[in-house]
JSON list of C-alpha atoms in Angstrom, two decimals:
[
{"chain": "A", "resi": 1, "resn": "VAL", "atom": "CA", "xyz": [-31.90, -120.92, 41.41]},
{"chain": "A", "resi": 2, "resn": "GLN", "atom": "CA", "xyz": [-33.15, -123.13, 38.56]},
{"chain": "A", "resi": 3, "resn": "LEU", "atom": "CA", "xyz": [-33.66, -121.89, 35.08]},
{"chain": "A", "resi": 4, "resn": "GLN", "atom": "CA", "xyz": [-35.47, -123.52, 32.22]},
{"chain": "A", "resi": 5, "resn": "ALA", "atom": "CA", "xyz": [-35.39, -122.14, 28.68]},
{"chain": "A", "resi": 6, "resn": "PHE", "atom": "CA", "xyz": [-37.94, -123.02, 26.02]},
{"chain": "A", "resi": 7, "resn": "GLY", "atom": "CA", "xyz": [-39.53, -121.84, 22.85]},
{"chain": "A", "resi": 8, "resn": "GLY", "atom": "CA", "xyz": [-36.91, -122.65, 20.30]},
{"chain": "A", "resi": 9, "resn": "GLY", "atom": "CA", "xyz": [-37.67, -124.22, 16.99]},
{"chain": "A", "resi": 10, "resn": "LEU", "atom": "CA", "xyz": [-37.31, -124.00, 13.23]},
{"chain": "A", "resi": 11, "resn": "VAL", "atom": "CA", "xyz": [-38.11, -120.68, 11.52]},
{"chain": "A", "resi": 12, "resn": "GLN", "atom": "CA", "xyz": [-37.50, -119.17, 8.08]},
{"chain": "A", "resi": 13, "resn": "ALA", "atom": "CA", "xyz": [-35.25, -116.18, 7.64]},
{"chain": "A", "resi": 14, "resn": "GLY", "atom": "CA", "xyz": [-37.14, -113.07, 8.32]},
{"chain": "A", "resi": 15, "resn": "GLY", "atom": "CA", "xyz": [-39.47, -114.76, 10.72]},
{"chain": "A", "resi": 16, "resn": "SER", "atom": "CA", "xyz": [-39.99, -114.31, 14.50]},
{"chain": "A", "resi": 17, "resn": "LEU", "atom": "CA", "xyz": [-39.72, -116.43, 17.54]},
{"chain": "A", "resi": 18, "resn": "ARG", "atom": "CA", "xyz": [-40.11, -115.76, 21.19]},
{"chain": "A", "resi": 19, "resn": "LEU", "atom": "CA", "xyz": [-38.01, -117.54, 23.78]},
{"chain": "A", "resi": 20, "resn": "SER", "atom": "CA", "xyz": [-38.97, -117.91, 27.48]},
{"chain": "A", "resi": 21, "resn": "CYS", "atom": "CA", "xyz": [-36.97, -118.66, 30.55]},
{"chain": "A", "resi": 22, "resn": "ALA", "atom": "CA", "xyz": [-38.80, -119.73, 33.67]},
{"chain": "A", "resi": 23, "resn": "ALA", "atom": "CA", "xyz": [-37.00, -119.26, 36.91]},
{"chain": "A", "resi": 24, "resn": "SER", "atom": "CA", "xyz": [-37.46, -120.76, 40.38]},
{"chain": "A", "resi": 25, "resn": "GLY", "atom": "CA", "xyz": [-35.63, -120.11, 43.66]},
{"chain": "A", "resi": 26, "resn": "GLY", "atom": "CA", "xyz": [-34.55, -116.80, 45.03]},
{"chain": "A", "resi": 27, "resn": "THR", "atom": "CA", "xyz": [-36.36, -113.57, 44.43]},
{"chain": "A", "resi": 28, "resn": "PHE", "atom": "CA", "xyz": [-36.62, -113.33, 40.69]},
{"chain": "A", "resi": 29, "resn": "SER", "atom": "CA", "xyz": [-37.47, -109.60, 40.64]},
{"chain": "A", "resi": 30, "resn": "SER", "atom": "CA", "xyz": [-34.19, -108.80, 42.51]},
{"chain": "A", "resi": 31, "resn": "TYR", "atom": "CA", "xyz": [-31.78, -110.22, 40.02]},
{"chain": "A", "resi": 32, "resn": "THR", "atom": "CA", "xyz": [-30.40, -109.47, 36.64]},
{"chain": "A", "resi": 33, "resn": "MET", "atom": "CA", "xyz": [-30.96, -112.04, 33.88]},
{"chain": "A", "resi": 34, "resn": "ALA", "atom": "CA", "xyz": [-29.36, -112.56, 30.58]},
{"chain": "A", "resi": 35, "resn": "TRP", "atom": "CA", "xyz": [-29.58, -114.58, 27.27]},
{"chain": "A", "resi": 36, "resn": "PHE", "atom": "CA", "xyz": [-26.58, -116.15, 25.66]},
{"chain": "A", "resi": 37, "resn": "ARG", "atom": "CA", "xyz": [-26.18, -118.25, 22.52]},
{"chain": "A", "resi": 38, "resn": "GLN", "atom": "CA", "xyz": [-23.76, -120.80, 21.15]},
{"chain": "A", "resi": 39, "resn": "ALA", "atom": "CA", "xyz": [-23.62, -121.43, 17.41]},
{"chain": "A", "resi": 40, "resn": "PRO", "atom": "CA", "xyz": [-22.40, -124.78, 16.07]},
{"chain": "A", "resi": 41, "resn": "GLY", "atom": "CA", "xyz": [-18.61, -124.91, 16.47]},
{"chain": "A", "resi": 42, "resn": "LYS", "atom": "CA", "xyz": [-18.37, -121.47, 18.18]},
{"chain": "A", "resi": 43, "resn": "GLU", "atom": "CA", "xyz": [-18.08, -120.18, 21.68]},
{"chain": "A", "resi": 44, "resn": "ARG", "atom": "CA", "xyz": [-21.07, -119.10, 23.71]},
{"chain": "A", "resi": 45, "resn": "VAL", "atom": "CA", "xyz": [-21.62, -115.40, 23.39]},
{"chain": "A", "resi": 46, "resn": "PHE", "atom": "CA", "xyz": [-23.73, -112.76, 25.12]},
{"chain": "A", "resi": 47, "resn": "VAL", "atom": "CA", "xyz": [-26.95, -111.72, 23.53]},
{"chain": "A", "resi": 48, "resn": "ALA", "atom": "CA", "xyz": [-28.93, -109.50, 25.92]},
{"chain": "A", "resi": 49, "resn": "ALA", "atom": "CA", "xyz": [-29.35, -108.73, 29.54]},
{"chain": "A", "resi": 50, "resn": "ILE", "atom": "CA", "xyz": [-32.08, -107.12, 31.72]},
{"chain": "A", "resi": 51, "resn": "ASN", "atom": "CA", "xyz": [-32.03, -105.76, 35.26]},
{"chain": "A", "resi": 52, "resn": "GLY", "atom": "CA", "xyz": [-34.27, -106.94, 37.96]},
{"chain": "A", "resi": 53, "resn": "GLY", "atom": "CA", "xyz": [-36.86, -104.25, 37.50]},
{"chain": "A", "resi": 54, "resn": "GLY", "atom": "CA", "xyz": [-36.76, -104.50, 33.75]},
{"chain": "A", "resi": 55, "resn": "ASP", "atom": "CA", "xyz": [-35.86, -100.87, 33.19]},
{"chain": "A", "resi": 56, "resn": "PHE", "atom": "CA", "xyz": [-32.34, -101.45, 32.05]},
{"chain": "A", "resi": 57, "resn": "THR", "atom": "CA", "xyz": [-31.38, -103.56, 29.06]},
{"chain": "A", "resi": 58, "resn": "LYS", "atom": "CA", "xyz": [-28.23, -104.28, 27.04]},
{"chain": "A", "resi": 59, "resn": "TYR", "atom": "CA", "xyz": [-27.78, -106.01, 23.71]},
{"chain": "A", "resi": 60, "resn": "ALA", "atom": "CA", "xyz": [-25.10, -107.43, 21.68]},
{"chain": "A", "resi": 61, "resn": "ASP", "atom": "CA", "xyz": [-24.47, -105.34, 18.43]},
{"chain": "A", "resi": 62, "resn": "SER", "atom": "CA", "xyz": [-25.50, -108.29, 16.28]},
{"chain": "A", "resi": 63, "resn": "VAL", "atom": "CA", "xyz": [-29.11, -108.32, 17.67]},
{"chain": "A", "resi": 64, "resn": "LYS", "atom": "CA", "xyz": [-29.82, -104.62, 18.32]},
{"chain": "A", "resi": 65, "resn": "GLY", "atom": "CA", "xyz": [-32.98, -103.50, 16.70]},
{"chain": "A", "resi": 66, "resn": "ARG", "atom": "CA", "xyz": [-34.04, -107.00, 16.05]},
{"chain": "A", "resi": 67, "resn": "PHE", "atom": "CA", "xyz": [-34.29, -108.75, 19.50]},
{"chain": "A", "resi": 68, "resn": "THR", "atom": "CA", "xyz": [-36.02, -107.49, 22.58]},
{"chain": "A", "resi": 69, "resn": "ILE", "atom": "CA", "xyz": [-35.44, -108.74, 26.07]},
{"chain": "A", "resi": 70, "resn": "SER", "atom": "CA", "xyz": [-38.25, -108.46, 28.72]},
{"chain": "A", "resi": 71, "resn": "ARG", "atom": "CA", "xyz": [-39.45, -110.04, 31.86]},
{"chain": "A", "resi": 72, "resn": "ASP", "atom": "CA", "xyz": [-42.54, -110.62, 33.82]},
{"chain": "A", "resi": 73, "resn": "ASN", "atom": "CA", "xyz": [-41.57, -110.65, 37.52]},
{"chain": "A", "resi": 74, "resn": "ALA", "atom": "CA", "xyz": [-45.16, -111.82, 38.52]},
{"chain": "A", "resi": 75, "resn": "LYS", "atom": "CA", "xyz": [-44.67, -115.00, 36.43]},
{"chain": "A", "resi": 76, "resn": "ASN", "atom": "CA", "xyz": [-40.90, -115.35, 37.32]},
{"chain": "A", "resi": 77, "resn": "THR", "atom": "CA", "xyz": [-40.24, -115.48, 33.46]},
{"chain": "A", "resi": 78, "resn": "MET", "atom": "CA", "xyz": [-37.85, -113.73, 31.11]},
{"chain": "A", "resi": 79, "resn": "TYR", "atom": "CA", "xyz": [-38.49, -113.46, 27.37]},
{"chain": "A", "resi": 80, "resn": "LEU", "atom": "CA", "xyz": [-36.42, -112.85, 24.25]},
{"chain": "A", "resi": 81, "resn": "GLN", "atom": "CA", "xyz": [-38.49, -111.67, 21.30]},
{"chain": "A", "resi": 82, "resn": "MET", "atom": "CA", "xyz": [-36.59, -112.32, 18.18]},
{"chain": "A", "resi": 83, "resn": "ASN", "atom": "CA", "xyz": [-37.65, -110.70, 14.95]},
{"chain": "A", "resi": 84, "resn": "SER", "atom": "CA", "xyz": [-36.15, -110.44, 11.44]},
{"chain": "A", "resi": 85, "resn": "LEU", "atom": "CA", "xyz": [-34.26, -113.66, 12.11]},
{"chain": "A", "resi": 86, "resn": "LYS", "atom": "CA", "xyz": [-31.20, -114.49, 10.00]},
{"chain": "A", "resi": 87, "resn": "PRO", "atom": "CA", "xyz": [-29.50, -117.80, 9.38]},
{"chain": "A", "resi": 88, "resn": "GLU", "atom": "CA", "xyz": [-26.56, -116.60, 11.51]},
{"chain": "A", "resi": 89, "resn": "ASP", "atom": "CA", "xyz": [-28.90, -116.46, 14.51]},
{"chain": "A", "resi": 90, "resn": "THR", "atom": "CA", "xyz": [-28.98, -120.21, 14.43]},
{"chain": "A", "resi": 91, "resn": "ALA", "atom": "CA", "xyz": [-27.75, -121.37, 17.82]},
{"chain": "A", "resi": 92, "resn": "VAL", "atom": "CA", "xyz": [-28.59, -122.93, 21.07]},
{"chain": "A", "resi": 93, "resn": "TYR", "atom": "CA", "xyz": [-29.86, -120.15, 23.40]},
{"chain": "A", "resi": 94, "resn": "TYR", "atom": "CA", "xyz": [-29.24, -120.21, 27.12]},
{"chain": "A", "resi": 95, "resn": "CYS", "atom": "CA", "xyz": [-30.72, -118.11, 29.85]},
{"chain": "A", "resi": 96, "resn": "ALA", "atom": "CA", "xyz": [-28.43, -117.20, 32.75]},
{"chain": "A", "resi": 97, "resn": "LYS", "atom": "CA", "xyz": [-28.20, -115.46, 36.04]},
{"chain": "A", "resi": 98, "resn": "PRO", "atom": "CA", "xyz": [-24.92, -113.58, 37.07]},
{"chain": "A", "resi": 99, "resn": "LYS", "atom": "CA", "xyz": [-23.29, -113.89, 40.42]},
{"chain": "A", "resi": 100, "resn": "GLY", "atom": "CA", "xyz": [-24.08, -110.24, 41.24]},
{"chain": "A", "resi": 101, "resn": "ASN", "atom": "CA", "xyz": [-26.30, -107.56, 39.83]},
{"chain": "A", "resi": 102, "resn": "TRP", "atom": "CA", "xyz": [-26.18, -105.22, 36.85]},
{"chain": "A", "resi": 103, "resn": "GLY", "atom": "CA", "xyz": [-22.73, -104.99, 35.36]},
{"chain": "A", "resi": 104, "resn": "VAL", "atom": "CA", "xyz": [-21.49, -108.27, 36.74]},
{"chain": "A", "resi": 105, "resn": "THR", "atom": "CA", "xyz": [-20.26, -110.54, 33.94]},
{"chain": "A", "resi": 106, "resn": "GLU", "atom": "CA", "xyz": [-19.62, -113.70, 35.77]},
{"chain": "A", "resi": 107, "resn": "TYR", "atom": "CA", "xyz": [-22.60, -116.12, 35.55]},
{"chain": "A", "resi": 108, "resn": "GLU", "atom": "CA", "xyz": [-23.46, -118.75, 38.11]},
{"chain": "A", "resi": 109, "resn": "TYR", "atom": "CA", "xyz": [-26.70, -120.31, 36.99]},
{"chain": "A", "resi": 110, "resn": "TRP", "atom": "CA", "xyz": [-27.58, -121.57, 33.42]},
{"chain": "A", "resi": 111, "resn": "GLY", "atom": "CA", "xyz": [-30.69, -123.00, 31.83]},
{"chain": "A", "resi": 112, "resn": "GLN", "atom": "CA", "xyz": [-30.51, -126.15, 29.70]},
{"chain": "A", "resi": 113, "resn": "GLY", "atom": "CA", "xyz": [-30.61, -124.26, 26.37]},
{"chain": "A", "resi": 114, "resn": "THR", "atom": "CA", "xyz": [-33.16, -124.20, 23.69]},
{"chain": "A", "resi": 115, "resn": "LYS", "atom": "CA", "xyz": [-32.32, -124.67, 19.96]},
{"chain": "A", "resi": 116, "resn": "VAL", "atom": "CA", "xyz": [-33.11, -122.16, 17.35]},
{"chain": "A", "resi": 117, "resn": "THR", "atom": "CA", "xyz": [-32.62, -122.90, 13.61]},
{"chain": "A", "resi": 118, "resn": "VAL", "atom": "CA", "xyz": [-33.24, -120.22, 11.00]},
{"chain": "A", "resi": 119, "resn": "SER", "atom": "CA", "xyz": [-33.36, -121.57, 7.49]},
{"chain": "A", "resi": 120, "resn": "SER", "atom": "CA", "xyz": [-32.51, -119.48, 4.47]}
]
């Protein structure tokens, strides 16, 4: 499985951005996918996850109500719609695939990351 994240950029606080993660290899619709982020000087943390069918999602408390994870299995692509962005959302965002399915927290495949900068 290969993952490629893109869509990052510079946005003002309160603005929106949509990230995409294109996947190749395996059967995309069968596996859970997730977004993580790593802020400067901090550890990488979980942001959101979505199951293969797209009917189960999970979010970190810090992004609930502002971010929406989704996927288009016909396009082998996952998305992260980010609204009401805050300076503390500034980070490199990574897409990832876990070793198993929903509920598994060990990840085996990672995209290269896309940088999001939110100015105040």
